[in-house]
XYZ file of C-alpha atoms in Angstrom:
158
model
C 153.116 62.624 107.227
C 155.714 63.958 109.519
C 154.825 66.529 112.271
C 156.064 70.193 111.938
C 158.660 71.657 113.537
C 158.085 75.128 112.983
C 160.493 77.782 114.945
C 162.306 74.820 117.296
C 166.003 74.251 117.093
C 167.999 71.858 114.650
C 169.225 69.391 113.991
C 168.955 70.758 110.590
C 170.586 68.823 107.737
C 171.226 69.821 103.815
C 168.672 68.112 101.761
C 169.458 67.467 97.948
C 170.954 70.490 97.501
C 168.349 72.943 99.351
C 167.803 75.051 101.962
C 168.752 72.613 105.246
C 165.843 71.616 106.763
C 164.465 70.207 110.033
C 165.530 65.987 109.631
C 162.321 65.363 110.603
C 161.223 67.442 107.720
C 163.788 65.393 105.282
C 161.204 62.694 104.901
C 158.551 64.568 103.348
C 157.857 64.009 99.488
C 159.205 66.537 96.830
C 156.109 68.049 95.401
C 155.842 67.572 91.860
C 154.665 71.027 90.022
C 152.715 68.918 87.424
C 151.723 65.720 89.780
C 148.492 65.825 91.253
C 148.351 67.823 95.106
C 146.253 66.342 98.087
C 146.228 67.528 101.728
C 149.292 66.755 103.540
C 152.927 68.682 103.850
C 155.616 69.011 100.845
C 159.001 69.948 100.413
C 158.862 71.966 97.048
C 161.572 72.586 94.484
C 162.524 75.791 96.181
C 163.239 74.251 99.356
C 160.228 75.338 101.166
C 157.864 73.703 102.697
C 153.934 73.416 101.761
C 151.168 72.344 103.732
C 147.656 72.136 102.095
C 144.617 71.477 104.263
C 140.943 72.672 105.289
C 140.739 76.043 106.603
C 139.678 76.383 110.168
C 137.338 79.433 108.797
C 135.510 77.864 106.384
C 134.401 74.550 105.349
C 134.312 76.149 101.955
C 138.196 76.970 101.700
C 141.569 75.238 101.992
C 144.616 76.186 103.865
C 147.726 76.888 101.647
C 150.639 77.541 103.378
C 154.238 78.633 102.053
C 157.207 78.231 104.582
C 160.708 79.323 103.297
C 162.396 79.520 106.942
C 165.959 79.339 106.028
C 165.829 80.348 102.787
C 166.129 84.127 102.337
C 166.060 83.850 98.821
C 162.457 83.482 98.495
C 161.984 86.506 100.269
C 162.779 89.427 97.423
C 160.734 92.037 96.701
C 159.677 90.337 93.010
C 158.357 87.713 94.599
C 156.593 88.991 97.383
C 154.863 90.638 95.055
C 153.829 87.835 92.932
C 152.840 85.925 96.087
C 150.437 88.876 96.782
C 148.976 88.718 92.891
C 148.200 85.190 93.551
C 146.410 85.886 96.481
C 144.448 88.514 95.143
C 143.644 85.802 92.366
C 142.081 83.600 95.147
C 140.481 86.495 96.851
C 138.343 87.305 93.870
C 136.590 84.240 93.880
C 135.501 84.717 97.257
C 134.494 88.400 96.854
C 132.570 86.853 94.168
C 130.959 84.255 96.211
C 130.186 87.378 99.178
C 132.519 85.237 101.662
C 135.495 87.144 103.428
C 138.109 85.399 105.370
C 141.210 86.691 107.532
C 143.928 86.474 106.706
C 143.526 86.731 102.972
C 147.052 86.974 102.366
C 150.540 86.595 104.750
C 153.618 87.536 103.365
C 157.497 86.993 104.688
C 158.856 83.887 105.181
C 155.504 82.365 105.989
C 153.256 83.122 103.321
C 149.590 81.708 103.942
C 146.525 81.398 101.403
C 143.032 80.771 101.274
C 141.573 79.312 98.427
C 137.787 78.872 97.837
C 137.189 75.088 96.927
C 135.718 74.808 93.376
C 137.216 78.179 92.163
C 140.953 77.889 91.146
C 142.115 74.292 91.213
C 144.703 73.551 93.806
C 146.956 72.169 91.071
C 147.051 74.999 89.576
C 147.352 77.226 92.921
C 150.374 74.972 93.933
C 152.049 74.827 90.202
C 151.665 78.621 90.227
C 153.181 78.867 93.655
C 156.108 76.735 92.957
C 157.155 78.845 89.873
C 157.014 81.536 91.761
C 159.697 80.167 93.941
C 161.731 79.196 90.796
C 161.321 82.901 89.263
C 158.965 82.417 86.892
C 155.555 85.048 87.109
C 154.249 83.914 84.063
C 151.200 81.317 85.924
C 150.153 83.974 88.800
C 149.574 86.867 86.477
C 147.539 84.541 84.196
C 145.432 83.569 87.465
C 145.423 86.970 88.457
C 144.068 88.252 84.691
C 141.315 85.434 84.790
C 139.851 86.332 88.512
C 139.551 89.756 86.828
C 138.169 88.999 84.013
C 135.663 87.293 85.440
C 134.908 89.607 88.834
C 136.485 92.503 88.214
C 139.654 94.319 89.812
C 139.490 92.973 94.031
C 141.972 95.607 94.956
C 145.130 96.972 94.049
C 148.418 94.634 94.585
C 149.770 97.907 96.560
């Protein structure tokens, strides 16, 4: 796994036709939307960059992070909003389970998640993530209608 280089100066390079990136960060595997996810740091299909590991709050969660530096594209309103449905999706399995972390949800360029281990599978987290980035809704507003069927509304997407 390569070391991040989050905020420094270039060199950055074009990388198969996305966003440039850091060329330290041209070495890190493509995540696959349908391959299986572990801990570790991605380049997804949008040309941002994902990072999956244990939480620093909680034993009980795991770390998603969404980095589109670069890539303004990713930033829209649409999917901002989208990115915030999915987190609400997570957060409804931990209102469930009476745990609360901070931050719940960061949007912008570097969006970061919490999900509960053994509520949503991270597959599923990460495919619905990565369609997001490609324009497609369709996965976080099915998460989104299961937490709620389940728990209840969490809060209101604002």
């Amino acid at each position: 796994m390569t070391t991040e280089h989050r905020g420094l100066a270039g060199p950055y390079t074009e990388y198969d036709g996305l966003p440039v990136l850091h060329t330290t960060e041209v070495e890190l595997p493509l995540v696959h939307p349908y391959a299986p996810v572990a801990a570790g740091r991605y380049v997804t299909p949008g040309g941002g960059r994902l990072t999956v590991h244990k939480a620093e709050t909680s034993a009980a969660h795991l770390r998603v992070t969404l980095d589109h530096l670069g890539c303004h594209a990713q930033c829209t309103p649409e999917k901002d909003g989208a990115f915030k449905r999915l987190a609400l999706a997570a957060e409804g399995y931990c209102v469930h389970a009476k745990c609360r972390h901070r931050p719940a949800y960061v949007g912008g360029v570097l969006r970061s998640f919490e999900v509960r281990t053994g509520t949503i599978p991270l597959a599923a987290f990460v495919r619905a993530a990565l369609a997001v980035e490609l324009g497609d809704f369709t996965l976080v507003d099915r998460l989104l209608e299961e937490a709620e069927a389940r728990f209840g509304p969490v809060r209101p997407a604002e």
